[in-house]
JSON list of C-alpha atoms in Angstrom, two decimals:
[
{"chain": "A", "resi": 4, "resn": "GLN", "atom": "CA", "xyz": [-17.97, -61.54, -5.57]},
{"chain": "A", "resi": 5, "resn": "ALA", "atom": "CA", "xyz": [-19.15, -64.48, -3.51]},
{"chain": "A", "resi": 6, "resn": "LEU", "atom": "CA", "xyz": [-18.30, -64.25, 0.17]},
{"chain": "A", "resi": 7, "resn": "LEU", "atom": "CA", "xyz": [-18.65, -66.49, 3.19]},
{"chain": "A", "resi": 8, "resn": "VAL", "atom": "CA", "xyz": [-18.19, -64.80, 6.54]},
{"chain": "A", "resi": 9, "resn": "GLU", "atom": "CA", "xyz": [-17.96, -66.79, 9.75]},
{"chain": "A", "resi": 10, "resn": "SER", "atom": "CA", "xyz": [-18.72, -65.50, 13.23]},
{"chain": "A", "resi": 11, "resn": "GLY", "atom": "CA", "xyz": [-19.40, -66.80, 16.72]},
{"chain": "A", "resi": 12, "resn": "GLY", "atom": "CA", "xyz": [-16.00, -68.12, 17.71]},
{"chain": "A", "resi": 13, "resn": "GLY", "atom": "CA", "xyz": [-14.47, -67.45, 21.09]},
{"chain": "A", "resi": 14, "resn": "GLN", "atom": "CA", "xyz": [-12.78, -68.87, 24.15]},
{"chain": "A", "resi": 15, "resn": "VAL", "atom": "CA", "xyz": [-14.77, -71.26, 26.33]},
{"chain": "A", "resi": 16, "resn": "GLN", "atom": "CA", "xyz": [-14.23, -73.90, 28.99]},
{"chain": "A", "resi": 17, "resn": "PRO", "atom": "CA", "xyz": [-14.56, -77.67, 28.50]},
{"chain": "A", "resi": 18, "resn": "GLY", "atom": "CA", "xyz": [-18.20, -78.69, 28.44]},
{"chain": "A", "resi": 19, "resn": "ASP", "atom": "CA", "xyz": [-19.42, -75.31, 27.19]},
{"chain": "A", "resi": 20, "resn": "SER", "atom": "CA", "xyz": [-21.30, -74.64, 23.96]},
{"chain": "A", "resi": 21, "resn": "LEU", "atom": "CA", "xyz": [-20.81, -72.28, 21.03]},
{"chain": "A", "resi": 22, "resn": "ARG", "atom": "CA", "xyz": [-22.82, -71.54, 17.93]},
{"chain": "A", "resi": 23, "resn": "LEU", "atom": "CA", "xyz": [-20.94, -70.60, 14.78]},
{"chain": "A", "resi": 24, "resn": "SER", "atom": "CA", "xyz": [-22.64, -68.75, 11.94]},
{"chain": "A", "resi": 25, "resn": "CYS", "atom": "CA", "xyz": [-21.68, -68.43, 8.30]},
{"chain": "A", "resi": 26, "resn": "ALA", "atom": "CA", "xyz": [-23.31, -65.72, 6.24]},
{"chain": "A", "resi": 27, "resn": "ALA", "atom": "CA", "xyz": [-23.21, -65.90, 2.46]},
{"chain": "A", "resi": 28, "resn": "SER", "atom": "CA", "xyz": [-23.28, -62.87, 0.21]},
{"chain": "A", "resi": 29, "resn": "GLY", "atom": "CA", "xyz": [-22.58, -61.91, -3.36]},
{"chain": "A", "resi": 30, "resn": "ARG", "atom": "CA", "xyz": [-24.41, -64.86, -4.84]},
{"chain": "A", "resi": 31, "resn": "THR", "atom": "CA", "xyz": [-27.00, -67.44, -3.99]},
{"chain": "A", "resi": 32, "resn": "PHE", "atom": "CA", "xyz": [-25.76, -70.74, -2.62]},
{"chain": "A", "resi": 33, "resn": "ASN", "atom": "CA", "xyz": [-28.98, -72.56, -3.34]},
{"chain": "A", "resi": 34, "resn": "GLY", "atom": "CA", "xyz": [-28.08, -75.98, -4.65]},
{"chain": "A", "resi": 35, "resn": "TYR", "atom": "CA", "xyz": [-24.73, -75.95, -2.88]},
{"chain": "A", "resi": 36, "resn": "THR", "atom": "CA", "xyz": [-23.55, -78.32, -0.20]},
{"chain": "A", "resi": 37, "resn": "MET", "atom": "CA", "xyz": [-22.28, -76.31, 2.77]},
{"chain": "A", "resi": 38, "resn": "ALA", "atom": "CA", "xyz": [-19.74, -77.55, 5.26]},
{"chain": "A", "resi": 39, "resn": "TRP", "atom": "CA", "xyz": [-17.58, -76.71, 8.21]},
{"chain": "A", "resi": 40, "resn": "PHE", "atom": "CA", "xyz": [-13.90, -77.63, 8.37]},
{"chain": "A", "resi": 41, "resn": "ARG", "atom": "CA", "xyz": [-11.37, -76.88, 11.08]},
{"chain": "A", "resi": 42, "resn": "GLN", "atom": "CA", "xyz": [-7.63, -76.58, 11.42]},
{"chain": "A", "resi": 43, "resn": "ALA", "atom": "CA", "xyz": [-5.86, -77.00, 14.72]},
{"chain": "A", "resi": 44, "resn": "PRO", "atom": "CA", "xyz": [-2.35, -75.61, 15.31]},
{"chain": "A", "resi": 45, "resn": "GLY", "atom": "CA", "xyz": [0.23, -77.78, 13.60]},
{"chain": "A", "resi": 46, "resn": "LYS", "atom": "CA", "xyz": [-2.39, -80.01, 12.01]},
{"chain": "A", "resi": 47, "resn": "GLU", "atom": "CA", "xyz": [-4.00, -80.32, 8.60]},
{"chain": "A", "resi": 48, "resn": "ARG", "atom": "CA", "xyz": [-7.45, -78.92, 7.98]},
{"chain": "A", "resi": 49, "resn": "GLU", "atom": "CA", "xyz": [-10.13, -81.55, 8.59]},
{"chain": "A", "resi": 50, "resn": "PHE", "atom": "CA", "xyz": [-13.80, -82.07, 7.83]},
{"chain": "A", "resi": 51, "resn": "VAL", "atom": "CA", "xyz": [-16.27, -81.33, 10.62]},
{"chain": "A", "resi": 52, "resn": "ALA", "atom": "CA", "xyz": [-19.79, -81.47, 9.17]},
{"chain": "A", "resi": 53, "resn": "SER", "atom": "CA", "xyz": [-21.73, -80.88, 5.96]},
{"chain": "A", "resi": 54, "resn": "ILE", "atom": "CA", "xyz": [-25.34, -80.26, 4.96]},
{"chain": "A", "resi": 55, "resn": "SER", "atom": "CA", "xyz": [-27.10, -80.68, 1.65]},
{"chain": "A", "resi": 56, "resn": "TRP", "atom": "CA", "xyz": [-28.70, -77.76, -0.16]},
{"chain": "A", "resi": 57, "resn": "SER", "atom": "CA", "xyz": [-32.15, -78.79, 1.06]},
{"chain": "A", "resi": 58, "resn": "GLY", "atom": "CA", "xyz": [-30.96, -79.35, 4.62]},
{"chain": "A", "resi": 59, "resn": "ALA", "atom": "CA", "xyz": [-32.33, -82.88, 4.54]},
{"chain": "A", "resi": 60, "resn": "SER", "atom": "CA", "xyz": [-28.96, -84.64, 4.54]},
{"chain": "A", "resi": 61, "resn": "THR", "atom": "CA", "xyz": [-26.11, -84.10, 6.98]},
{"chain": "A", "resi": 62, "resn": "PHE", "atom": "CA", "xyz": [-22.73, -85.74, 7.57]},
{"chain": "A", "resi": 63, "resn": "TYR", "atom": "CA", "xyz": [-20.44, -85.52, 10.55]},
{"chain": "A", "resi": 64, "resn": "ALA", "atom": "CA", "xyz": [-16.89, -86.46, 11.36]},
{"chain": "A", "resi": 65, "resn": "ASN", "atom": "CA", "xyz": [-16.72, -89.23, 13.93]},
{"chain": "A", "resi": 66, "resn": "SER", "atom": "CA", "xyz": [-15.08, -86.83, 16.37]},
{"chain": "A", "resi": 67, "resn": "THR", "atom": "CA", "xyz": [-18.03, -84.44, 16.27]},
{"chain": "A", "resi": 68, "resn": "LYS", "atom": "CA", "xyz": [-20.98, -86.76, 15.80]},
{"chain": "A", "resi": 69, "resn": "GLY", "atom": "CA", "xyz": [-23.46, -86.44, 18.65]},
{"chain": "A", "resi": 70, "resn": "ARG", "atom": "CA", "xyz": [-21.96, -83.17, 19.91]},
{"chain": "A", "resi": 71, "resn": "PHE", "atom": "CA", "xyz": [-22.16, -80.86, 16.88]},
{"chain": "A", "resi": 72, "resn": "THR", "atom": "CA", "xyz": [-25.22, -80.01, 14.79]},
{"chain": "A", "resi": 73, "resn": "ILE", "atom": "CA", "xyz": [-25.14, -78.34, 11.38]},
{"chain": "A", "resi": 74, "resn": "THR", "atom": "CA", "xyz": [-28.18, -76.50, 10.05]},
{"chain": "A", "resi": 75, "resn": "ARG", "atom": "CA", "xyz": [-28.88, -74.03, 7.30]},
{"chain": "A", "resi": 76, "resn": "ASP", "atom": "CA", "xyz": [-31.38, -71.32, 6.59]},
{"chain": "A", "resi": 77, "resn": "SER", "atom": "CA", "xyz": [-31.42, -70.97, 2.84]},
{"chain": "A", "resi": 78, "resn": "ALA", "atom": "CA", "xyz": [-33.80, -68.03, 2.94]},
{"chain": "A", "resi": 79, "resn": "GLN", "atom": "CA", "xyz": [-31.22, -66.01, 4.82]},
{"chain": "A", "resi": 80, "resn": "LYS", "atom": "CA", "xyz": [-28.27, -67.65, 3.11]},
{"chain": "A", "resi": 81, "resn": "SER", "atom": "CA", "xyz": [-26.74, -68.80, 6.37]},
{"chain": "A", "resi": 82, "resn": "VAL", "atom": "CA", "xyz": [-25.36, -72.01, 7.79]},
{"chain": "A", "resi": 83, "resn": "TYR", "atom": "CA", "xyz": [-24.81, -72.72, 11.46]},
{"chain": "A", "resi": 84, "resn": "LEU", "atom": "CA", "xyz": [-22.76, -75.07, 13.60]},
{"chain": "A", "resi": 85, "resn": "GLN", "atom": "CA", "xyz": [-24.06, -75.71, 17.11]},
{"chain": "A", "resi": 86, "resn": "MET", "atom": "CA", "xyz": [-21.19, -77.12, 19.16]},
{"chain": "A", "resi": 87, "resn": "ASP", "atom": "CA", "xyz": [-21.98, -78.71, 22.52]},
{"chain": "A", "resi": 88, "resn": "SER", "atom": "CA", "xyz": [-19.77, -80.45, 25.08]},
{"chain": "A", "resi": 89, "resn": "LEU", "atom": "CA", "xyz": [-16.70, -78.73, 23.70]},
{"chain": "A", "resi": 90, "resn": "GLN", "atom": "CA", "xyz": [-13.35, -80.26, 24.54]},
{"chain": "A", "resi": 91, "resn": "PRO", "atom": "CA", "xyz": [-9.78, -78.92, 24.32]},
{"chain": "A", "resi": 92, "resn": "GLU", "atom": "CA", "xyz": [-9.23, -81.02, 21.19]},
{"chain": "A", "resi": 93, "resn": "ASP", "atom": "CA", "xyz": [-11.93, -78.96, 19.47]},
{"chain": "A", "resi": 94, "resn": "THR", "atom": "CA", "xyz": [-9.62, -75.94, 19.59]},
{"chain": "A", "resi": 95, "resn": "ALA", "atom": "CA", "xyz": [-9.08, -74.80, 16.01]},
{"chain": "A", "resi": 96, "resn": "VAL", "atom": "CA", "xyz": [-9.87, -72.22, 13.37]},
{"chain": "A", "resi": 97, "resn": "TYR", "atom": "CA", "xyz": [-13.26, -73.15, 11.93]},
{"chain": "A", "resi": 98, "resn": "TYR", "atom": "CA", "xyz": [-13.98, -72.50, 8.26]},
{"chain": "A", "resi": 99, "resn": "CYS", "atom": "CA", "xyz": [-17.23, -72.41, 6.34]},
{"chain": "A", "resi": 100, "resn": "ALA", "atom": "CA", "xyz": [-17.14, -73.73, 2.78]},
{"chain": "A", "resi": 101, "resn": "ALA", "atom": "CA", "xyz": [-19.44, -74.37, -0.19]},
{"chain": "A", "resi": 102, "resn": "THR", "atom": "CA", "xyz": [-19.42, -76.80, -3.09]},
{"chain": "A", "resi": 103, "resn": "PHE", "atom": "CA", "xyz": [-21.77, -77.75, -5.90]},
{"chain": "A", "resi": 104, "resn": "ILE", "atom": "CA", "xyz": [-20.75, -81.38, -5.51]},
{"chain": "A", "resi": 105, "resn": "LYS", "atom": "CA", "xyz": [-23.24, -83.41, -3.51]},
{"chain": "A", "resi": 106, "resn": "GLU", "atom": "CA", "xyz": [-22.33, -85.23, -0.31]},
{"chain": "A", "resi": 107, "resn": "THR", "atom": "CA", "xyz": [-18.58, -84.73, -0.30]},
{"chain": "A", "resi": 108, "resn": "ILE", "atom": "CA", "xyz": [-16.24, -84.33, 2.65]},
{"chain": "A", "resi": 109, "resn": "ASN", "atom": "CA", "xyz": [-13.22, -83.77, 0.42]},
{"chain": "A", "resi": 110, "resn": "GLN", "atom": "CA", "xyz": [-12.03, -80.20, 0.97]},
{"chain": "A", "resi": 111, "resn": "ARG", "atom": "CA", "xyz": [-10.56, -80.12, -2.53]},
{"chain": "A", "resi": 112, "resn": "HIS", "atom": "CA", "xyz": [-14.12, -80.16, -3.86]},
{"chain": "A", "resi": 113, "resn": "TYR", "atom": "CA", "xyz": [-15.06, -76.98, -2.03]},
{"chain": "A", "resi": 114, "resn": "THR", "atom": "CA", "xyz": [-14.89, -73.85, -4.14]},
{"chain": "A", "resi": 115, "resn": "TYR", "atom": "CA", "xyz": [-15.81, -71.09, -1.72]},
{"chain": "A", "resi": 116, "resn": "TRP", "atom": "CA", "xyz": [-14.22, -70.55, 1.69]},
{"chain": "A", "resi": 117, "resn": "GLY", "atom": "CA", "xyz": [-14.61, -68.10, 4.53]},
{"chain": "A", "resi": 118, "resn": "GLN", "atom": "CA", "xyz": [-11.74, -66.51, 6.42]},
{"chain": "A", "resi": 119, "resn": "GLY", "atom": "CA", "xyz": [-12.26, -68.62, 9.54]},
{"chain": "A", "resi": 120, "resn": "THR", "atom": "CA", "xyz": [-13.20, -68.01, 13.15]},
{"chain": "A", "resi": 121, "resn": "GLN", "atom": "CA", "xyz": [-11.13, -69.10, 16.15]},
{"chain": "A", "resi": 122, "resn": "VAL", "atom": "CA", "xyz": [-12.53, -71.48, 18.74]},
{"chain": "A", "resi": 123, "resn": "SER", "atom": "CA", "xyz": [-10.43, -72.06, 21.85]},
{"chain": "A", "resi": 124, "resn": "VAL", "atom": "CA", "xyz": [-11.40, -74.54, 24.57]},
{"chain": "A", "resi": 125, "resn": "SER", "atom": "CA", "xyz": [-9.39, -74.56, 27.78]},
{"chain": "A", "resi": 126, "resn": "SER", "atom": "CA", "xyz": [-9.81, -74.52, 31.53]}
]
């Protein structure tokens, strides 16, 4: 059974940084696009960032571009989200996801999902 397990969430103050990790198990995700989505209270889940299977291509939501960095370590089957300059509007549950479709930000295309990790930003 393929699993994605997120970790690294927590409660921080505005301007702080966090690094989220997503560990894959149960199958290889080589060839898969990996992404992070988030869902804030009372809002729909939205795209945050994605990375191609090779790591050479990345996409970011406008709201996270320049502050967040997505990377992956295929050898260890992990993907990471470095989040800098966090703001209260970044508060959400963050989900890791995988798809075999290239370069897509459409969450309907993502087949595998983690259980999510909570990020809370407040002073």
